[in-house]
Coordinates of C-alpha atoms in Angstrom, one line a residue:
M1 CA 37.6 8.6 42.0
V2 CA 39.7 9.3 45.0
S3 CA 37.9 8.6 48.3
D4 CA 38.3 8.6 52.1
Q5 CA 36.4 9.8 55.1
K6 CA 34.8 13.2 55.2
V7 CA 37.5 15.8 55.9
S8 CA 37.2 17.5 59.3
G9 CA 39.3 20.6 58.7
E10 CA 40.9 20.4 62.2
S11 CA 44.5 20.1 60.9
P12 CA 46.0 23.2 59.5
E13 CA 47.0 21.3 56.4
A14 CA 43.7 19.4 56.1
P15 CA 41.3 20.6 53.3
P16 CA 38.1 22.3 54.4
A17 CA 35.2 20.0 55.2
V18 CA 33.4 18.9 52.0
S19 CA 31.6 15.7 51.1
N20 CA 33.4 13.0 49.2
G21 CA 30.7 13.2 46.5
Y22 CA 31.2 16.9 45.9
R23 CA 35.0 16.9 45.8
N24 CA 35.0 13.9 43.5
Y25 CA 32.5 15.8 41.3
V26 CA 34.8 18.8 41.1
L27 CA 37.7 16.4 40.3
F28 CA 35.7 14.9 37.5
I29 CA 34.8 18.3 36.0
L30 CA 38.4 19.5 36.2
T31 CA 39.6 16.3 34.6
L32 CA 37.1 16.6 31.8
I33 CA 38.3 20.2 31.3
Y34 CA 41.8 18.9 31.1
A35 CA 40.7 16.4 28.6
F36 CA 39.4 19.2 26.4
N37 CA 42.7 20.9 26.9
F38 CA 44.5 18.0 25.3
I39 CA 41.9 17.5 22.6
D40 CA 42.5 21.0 21.4
R41 CA 46.3 20.6 21.9
Q42 CA 46.6 17.2 20.2
I43 CA 44.2 17.7 17.3
I44 CA 46.8 19.5 15.1
G45 CA 49.2 16.6 15.3
I46 CA 46.4 14.1 14.3
L47 CA 45.3 16.3 11.4
S48 CA 48.9 17.2 10.4
P49 CA 49.0 15.2 7.1
F50 CA 45.8 16.8 5.9
I51 CA 46.8 20.3 6.9
K52 CA 50.2 19.8 5.2
A53 CA 48.5 18.8 2.0
D54 CA 45.8 21.5 2.1
L55 CA 48.0 24.5 3.0
G56 CA 51.2 23.3 1.3
L57 CA 53.3 23.3 4.4
D58 CA 56.7 21.7 5.0
D59 CA 57.8 19.7 8.1
A60 CA 59.6 22.8 9.7
Q61 CA 56.4 24.8 9.5
L62 CA 54.4 22.0 11.0
G63 CA 56.9 21.8 13.8
W64 CA 56.5 25.5 14.6
L65 CA 52.7 25.1 14.7
K66 CA 52.8 22.0 16.9
G67 CA 55.5 23.3 19.2
I68 CA 56.9 26.7 19.9
Y69 CA 54.0 28.9 18.4
F70 CA 51.7 27.2 20.9
A71 CA 54.1 26.9 23.8
L72 CA 55.7 30.3 23.9
L73 CA 52.8 32.5 25.1
Y74 CA 51.3 29.4 26.9
T75 CA 54.3 29.4 29.2
V76 CA 54.7 33.1 29.6
V77 CA 51.0 34.0 30.2
G78 CA 50.7 31.1 32.7
I79 CA 52.8 33.0 35.3
P80 CA 50.6 36.1 35.7
I81 CA 47.5 33.9 35.5
A82 CA 48.9 31.8 38.4
W83 CA 49.6 35.0 40.3
L84 CA 45.9 35.9 39.9
A85 CA 44.9 32.3 40.9
D86 CA 46.7 32.6 44.2
R87 CA 44.6 35.6 45.0
Y88 CA 41.3 35.5 43.2
S89 CA 38.6 33.0 42.0
R90 CA 40.3 30.0 40.4
V91 CA 36.9 28.7 39.1
N92 CA 36.4 32.0 37.2
I93 CA 39.9 31.8 35.7
V94 CA 39.4 28.2 34.5
A95 CA 36.0 29.0 33.0
I96 CA 37.3 32.0 31.1
S97 CA 40.4 30.2 29.9
L98 CA 38.4 27.2 28.7
T99 CA 36.1 29.5 26.7
L100 CA 39.1 31.2 25.1
W101 CA 41.1 28.1 24.1
S102 CA 37.9 26.4 22.8
G103 CA 37.0 29.4 20.7
F104 CA 40.5 29.6 19.2
T105 CA 40.4 25.9 18.4
A106 CA 37.2 26.3 16.5
A107 CA 38.7 29.4 14.7
S108 CA 41.6 27.2 13.6
G109 CA 39.2 25.5 11.2
L110 CA 38.7 28.8 9.4
A111 CA 42.4 29.4 8.7
G112 CA 43.3 29.8 5.1
N113 CA 47.1 30.0 5.3
F114 CA 50.0 29.3 7.6
A115 CA 50.0 32.8 9.3
Q116 CA 46.3 32.6 10.2
L117 CA 46.7 29.0 11.6
A118 CA 49.7 30.2 13.6
F119 CA 47.7 33.1 15.1
A120 CA 44.9 30.7 16.1
R121 CA 47.4 28.3 17.7
I122 CA 48.9 31.1 19.7
G123 CA 45.4 32.0 20.9
V124 CA 44.8 28.4 22.0
G125 CA 48.1 28.5 23.9
I126 CA 47.1 31.8 25.7
G127 CA 43.8 30.2 26.7
E128 CA 45.2 27.0 27.9
A129 CA 47.7 28.8 30.2
G130 CA 44.8 29.4 32.6
G131 CA 43.8 25.7 32.9
S132 CA 46.2 23.6 35.0
P133 CA 47.7 26.0 37.6
P134 CA 44.4 27.0 39.2
S135 CA 43.0 23.5 38.7
H136 CA 46.0 22.0 40.6
S137 CA 45.5 24.5 43.4
I138 CA 41.8 23.7 43.7
I139 CA 42.5 20.0 43.9
S140 CA 45.1 20.5 46.5
D141 CA 42.6 22.4 48.6
L142 CA 40.1 19.5 48.4
F143 CA 42.5 16.6 49.0
P144 CA 45.0 16.1 51.8
K145 CA 48.7 15.9 50.8
E146 CA 48.8 12.1 51.4
K147 CA 46.2 11.6 48.7
R148 CA 47.3 14.3 46.2
A149 CA 49.3 12.0 44.0
G150 CA 46.2 9.9 43.5
A151 CA 43.9 12.9 43.0
L152 CA 46.3 14.6 40.6
A153 CA 46.8 11.3 38.8
V154 CA 43.0 11.1 38.2
Y155 CA 43.2 14.7 37.0
S156 CA 46.1 13.8 34.7
M157 CA 44.0 11.1 33.1
G158 CA 42.5 14.0 31.2
I159 CA 45.7 13.8 29.0
P160 CA 45.1 10.2 27.7
F161 CA 41.4 10.6 27.6
G162 CA 41.7 13.9 25.8
I163 CA 44.1 12.4 23.2
M164 CA 41.7 9.4 22.9
L165 CA 38.7 11.7 22.2
A166 CA 40.8 13.7 19.7
F167 CA 41.6 10.5 17.8
F168 CA 38.0 9.3 17.9
A169 CA 36.6 12.7 16.7
S170 CA 39.1 12.7 13.9
A171 CA 38.2 9.2 12.9
F172 CA 34.5 10.1 12.8
F173 CA 34.9 13.2 10.6
L174 CA 37.6 11.7 8.4
R175 CA 35.8 8.4 7.8
G176 CA 35.5 7.3 4.1
G177 CA 38.7 9.2 3.2
E178 CA 37.1 12.6 3.5
A179 CA 40.0 14.8 4.8
D180 CA 37.8 17.6 6.3
W181 CA 40.3 18.8 8.9
R182 CA 38.5 22.1 9.3
M183 CA 35.2 20.5 10.4
V184 CA 37.2 18.5 13.0
M185 CA 38.7 21.7 14.5
I186 CA 35.3 23.4 14.8
A187 CA 33.6 20.2 16.2
V188 CA 36.1 19.7 19.0
G189 CA 36.3 23.4 19.9
L190 CA 32.8 24.5 20.4
P191 CA 31.7 22.0 23.1
G192 CA 34.3 23.4 25.5
I193 CA 32.3 26.6 25.7
A194 CA 29.3 24.7 27.1
L195 CA 31.6 22.9 29.6
A196 CA 32.9 26.3 30.8
I197 CA 29.3 27.3 31.6
L198 CA 28.7 24.1 33.5
L199 CA 31.8 24.6 35.6
K200 CA 30.7 28.1 36.5
L201 CA 27.2 27.1 37.5
T202 CA 28.0 24.0 39.5
V203 CA 31.5 24.5 41.2
K204 CA 32.1 26.9 44.0
E205 CA 35.5 28.4 44.8
P206 CA 36.9 26.3 47.7
S207 CA 38.5 27.7 50.8
R208 CA 42.3 27.6 50.7
S209 CA 43.9 24.8 52.9
G210 CA 47.2 24.9 54.7
N211 CA 48.2 26.9 57.7
M212 CA 48.0 30.5 56.7
Q213 CA 49.4 31.7 60.1
T214 CA 52.9 30.4 59.5
S215 CA 55.7 32.9 58.8
S216 CA 55.9 31.5 55.2
A217 CA 52.2 32.2 54.5
Q218 CA 52.4 35.6 56.1
G219 CA 55.4 36.7 54.2
K220 CA 55.7 38.3 50.8
S221 CA 54.9 36.3 47.7
W222 CA 58.4 36.9 46.2
E223 CA 59.9 35.3 49.4
S224 CA 57.7 32.2 48.9
I225 CA 58.7 32.0 45.3
K226 CA 62.4 32.3 46.3
A227 CA 61.9 29.5 48.8
L228 CA 60.2 27.4 46.2
L229 CA 63.0 27.8 43.7
S230 CA 65.6 26.8 46.3
I231 CA 64.1 23.2 46.6
K232 CA 66.4 20.7 44.9
S233 CA 63.7 18.0 44.3
W234 CA 61.3 20.6 42.8
W235 CA 63.9 21.3 40.2
G236 CA 64.8 17.7 39.8
M237 CA 61.3 16.6 39.2
C238 CA 60.7 19.6 36.9
F239 CA 63.6 18.6 34.6
A240 CA 62.8 14.9 34.8
I241 CA 59.2 15.4 33.5
S242 CA 60.4 18.0 31.0
F243 CA 62.9 15.6 29.4
G244 CA 60.3 12.8 29.3
S245 CA 57.6 15.0 28.0
F246 CA 60.0 16.3 25.3
G247 CA 59.8 12.8 23.8
N248 CA 56.1 12.3 24.5
Y249 CA 55.0 15.6 22.9
A250 CA 57.2 15.0 19.9
I251 CA 55.8 11.5 19.4
S252 CA 52.2 12.5 19.9
T253 CA 52.4 15.3 17.3
W254 CA 54.5 13.3 14.7
M255 CA 53.2 9.8 15.2
I256 CA 50.5 10.1 12.5
D257 CA 52.9 11.6 10.0
F258 CA 55.4 8.8 10.5
Y259 CA 53.0 5.9 10.2
V260 CA 51.2 7.4 7.2
R261 CA 54.5 7.9 5.4
A262 CA 56.1 4.5 6.5
H263 CA 53.1 2.3 5.7
A264 CA 51.5 3.1 2.3
G265 CA 47.8 2.3 2.1
L266 CA 47.3 2.7 5.8
D267 CA 43.5 2.8 6.7
I268 CA 43.7 6.1 8.5
T269 CA 40.2 5.8 10.1
Q270 CA 40.9 2.4 11.6
F271 CA 44.4 3.5 12.7
L272 CA 43.0 6.6 14.5
I273 CA 40.5 4.4 16.4
V274 CA 43.3 2.0 17.4
L275 CA 45.5 4.8 18.7
G276 CA 42.5 6.3 20.6
V277 CA 41.9 3.0 22.3
I278 CA 45.5 2.6 23.3
N279 CA 45.6 6.1 24.8
G280 CA 42.3 5.5 26.6
T281 CA 43.5 2.2 28.1
A282 CA 47.3 1.8 28.3
Y283 CA 48.3 5.4 28.7
A284 CA 45.4 6.1 31.1
G285 CA 46.2 2.9 33.0
G286 CA 49.8 4.0 33.4
V287 CA 48.7 7.4 34.7
W288 CA 46.3 5.9 37.3
L289 CA 48.8 3.1 38.4
G290 CA 51.6 5.6 38.8
G291 CA 49.5 7.7 41.3
V292 CA 48.3 4.6 43.2
L293 CA 51.8 3.1 43.5
V294 CA 53.3 6.4 44.7
D295 CA 50.5 7.0 47.2
K296 CA 51.2 3.6 48.8
W297 CA 55.0 3.3 48.5
G298 CA 55.4 7.0 49.3
K299 CA 54.0 6.5 52.8
T300 CA 57.2 4.6 53.8
N301 CA 59.6 6.0 51.2
R302 CA 59.2 9.6 49.9
G303 CA 61.8 8.8 47.2
A304 CA 59.1 6.7 45.5
Y305 CA 57.9 9.9 43.8
G306 CA 61.1 9.7 41.7
L307 CA 61.8 6.0 41.7
V308 CA 58.4 4.8 40.3
P309 CA 58.6 7.1 37.2
G310 CA 62.3 6.3 36.6
L311 CA 61.9 2.6 36.8
A312 CA 58.9 2.7 34.5
L313 CA 60.8 4.7 31.8
L314 CA 63.6 2.2 32.0
I315 CA 61.2 -0.2 30.4
G316 CA 59.3 2.2 28.1
A317 CA 62.2 4.1 26.4
P318 CA 63.9 1.1 24.8
A319 CA 60.6 -0.2 23.7
Y320 CA 59.9 3.0 21.9
Y321 CA 63.3 3.1 20.2
F322 CA 62.8 -0.4 18.7
S323 CA 59.3 0.5 17.6
L324 CA 60.9 2.8 15.0
Q325 CA 63.3 0.2 13.6
I326 CA 60.9 -2.6 12.8
E327 CA 58.8 -3.0 9.6
S328 CA 55.8 -4.7 11.3
L329 CA 53.1 -2.1 11.9
E330 CA 51.4 -4.3 14.6
L331 CA 54.6 -4.9 16.5
S332 CA 55.6 -1.3 16.2
I333 CA 52.3 -0.1 17.7
A334 CA 52.6 -2.7 20.5
L335 CA 56.0 -1.3 21.5
V336 CA 54.7 2.3 21.4
T337 CA 51.9 1.1 23.7
V338 CA 54.6 0.0 26.2
L339 CA 56.0 3.5 26.2
L340 CA 52.6 5.1 26.6
F341 CA 51.8 2.9 29.6
T342 CA 55.1 3.5 31.4
S343 CA 55.4 7.2 30.6
G344 CA 52.0 7.8 32.2
F345 CA 53.5 6.9 35.6
Y346 CA 55.2 10.2 36.1
L347 CA 52.3 12.6 35.8
G348 CA 50.5 12.2 39.1
P349 CA 53.7 12.0 41.2
S350 CA 55.3 15.0 39.5
F351 CA 52.3 17.3 39.9
A352 CA 51.6 16.2 43.4
L353 CA 55.2 16.9 44.5
A354 CA 55.0 20.4 42.9
Q355 CA 52.0 21.1 45.1
T356 CA 53.2 19.5 48.3
L357 CA 56.7 21.1 48.3
A358 CA 55.4 24.5 47.5
P359 CA 54.8 27.2 50.2
V360 CA 51.0 27.3 50.6
K361 CA 50.9 30.9 49.4
V362 CA 52.2 30.1 45.9
R363 CA 50.7 26.7 45.0
A364 CA 49.2 27.9 41.7
M365 CA 52.5 29.7 41.0
S366 CA 54.4 26.5 41.7
T367 CA 52.5 24.7 39.0
A368 CA 52.8 27.6 36.6
L369 CA 56.6 27.8 37.0
F370 CA 56.8 24.0 36.8
F371 CA 54.8 24.2 33.5
F372 CA 57.0 27.1 32.3
V373 CA 60.1 25.0 32.4
L374 CA 58.2 21.9 31.2
N375 CA 56.6 23.4 28.3
I376 CA 59.4 25.6 27.0
I377 CA 61.6 22.4 26.9
A378 CA 59.0 19.8 26.1
L379 CA 56.0 21.3 24.3
G380 CA 58.0 24.1 22.6
G381 CA 61.1 22.0 22.0
G382 CA 60.0 18.4 21.2
P383 CA 57.6 18.9 18.2
T384 CA 59.6 21.8 16.8
F385 CA 63.0 20.0 17.1
I386 CA 61.6 17.0 15.2
G387 CA 60.1 19.1 12.5
I388 CA 63.3 21.1 11.9
L389 CA 65.5 18.0 12.0
S390 CA 63.2 16.1 9.7
N391 CA 63.2 18.9 7.2
F392 CA 67.0 19.0 7.4
Y393 CA 67.3 15.2 6.7
T394 CA 64.7 15.1 4.0
E395 CA 66.8 16.0 1.0
Q396 CA 69.4 13.3 1.7
H397 CA 67.2 10.5 3.1
G398 CA 63.6 11.2 1.8
E399 CA 60.6 12.0 4.0
V400 CA 60.2 8.5 5.5
E401 CA 63.7 7.9 6.7
A402 CA 64.2 11.6 7.6
L403 CA 61.3 11.4 10.1
R404 CA 62.5 8.0 11.4
L405 CA 66.0 9.3 12.1
S406 CA 64.7 12.4 13.7
L407 CA 62.3 10.5 16.0
S408 CA 65.2 8.1 17.0
W409 CA 67.0 11.0 18.6
L410 CA 64.4 11.1 21.3
A411 CA 66.2 8.2 23.0
V412 CA 68.6 10.9 24.4
P413 CA 66.0 13.0 26.3
Y414 CA 64.4 9.8 27.7
I415 CA 67.8 8.8 29.1
M416 CA 68.2 12.2 30.6
S417 CA 64.7 11.9 32.2
I418 CA 65.5 8.6 33.8
V419 CA 68.7 10.0 35.3
A420 CA 66.9 13.0 36.6
F421 CA 64.1 10.9 38.3
F422 CA 66.6 8.8 40.1
W423 CA 68.6 11.8 41.3
T424 CA 65.4 13.5 42.5
A425 CA 64.4 10.4 44.5
K426 CA 67.5 11.0 46.7
Q427 CA 66.6 14.6 47.4
I428 CA 62.9 14.2 48.1
P429 CA 62.9 13.0 51.8
A430 CA 64.7 16.0 53.2
D431 CA 62.8 18.5 51.0
W432 CA 59.4 16.9 52.0
K433 CA 60.3 17.2 55.7
A434 CA 61.3 20.8 55.3
A435 CA 58.0 21.5 53.5
E436 CA 56.0 20.0 56.4
I437 CA 57.9 22.3 58.8
R438 CA 57.4 25.4 56.6
N439 CA 53.7 24.9 55.8
G440 CA 52.7 23.9 59.4

């Protein structure tokens, strides 16, 4: 966990005084909740071949379920929830949201047709909208700005750990060739309700850090939002992570379909375990290392928040493209592992910058607006785009080559992401300095 001396609370920007043990406990609980967020988000991509066979769906329908049906209300509802989180108990908001998305995930296992499953996925999206914005705000109130990249990188490890647990749970319930996707949905959904109760009983709402006596903090919320949206590097980082995540979300939700189709006789249980281990080690390692590198390099060069992710993707994006073109399953997975490791670098720096640059009055709103752009483009667009494109190519190329061609197009958003990260790196120093003056 992230550690340093006990916070005194003397500086206006310093978080209120809490023990290292307590704030690391809160970080652990919020990270675990974020892991459940991604278990419930990822599970449909893992179970995709079984759902397709059971409900008779085509790739376009699967794309809608994996992408836009989940993302649309997830992004829209996140903004009013963030407004509430900047004013009321963030702990209560996270607990209620976790209960909702976990319940709808379990309900997905009861769906008997496409419409019912789509309704359940929309419900999961509505619930998950209340997870990250208030969580980011809580973490920012417990850790000073110089350590936020590391703290939010730890929080972001909920993504690879959640995906890992989703793979492991699926492998357990699908062992022996039993394609009981409904039981998997129910089994991964219900424990989230118990975690919501634990959060409510053990975590107190923290005091809000930052100098609330500045003109920015005393002004109207819309003025703070207007100031936020005028920050060049906020937009640059937002689009950089959106383009990168466009590829990552598409890959994570279509990877199982591709390898099952391209490699006949694949041992699905063993394959799921391998992918779980890769996400829990390589991807998680990249998330952690990205936060550590930026915390250190960023002390002398604020541009590191954009340079580190951009340089990492320069390695990972070509590795991914070649992973699709080779016949060897082992080598293909090795190259995908390189992408997972390097793409993890951008999570901590991106989320930390969204908090640090934001006026103190709208920190939760900063994350919500960040996620609005990110998830409309990436979560809504990536899986949906691949599904529609694959469906379009299928008649001419067959299911295997159609999906391979579709996934190859992801090289384009990765290139756009790299360019955006490097552009953002040049804007950050001036914007960081302005944020320090504005927030006191």
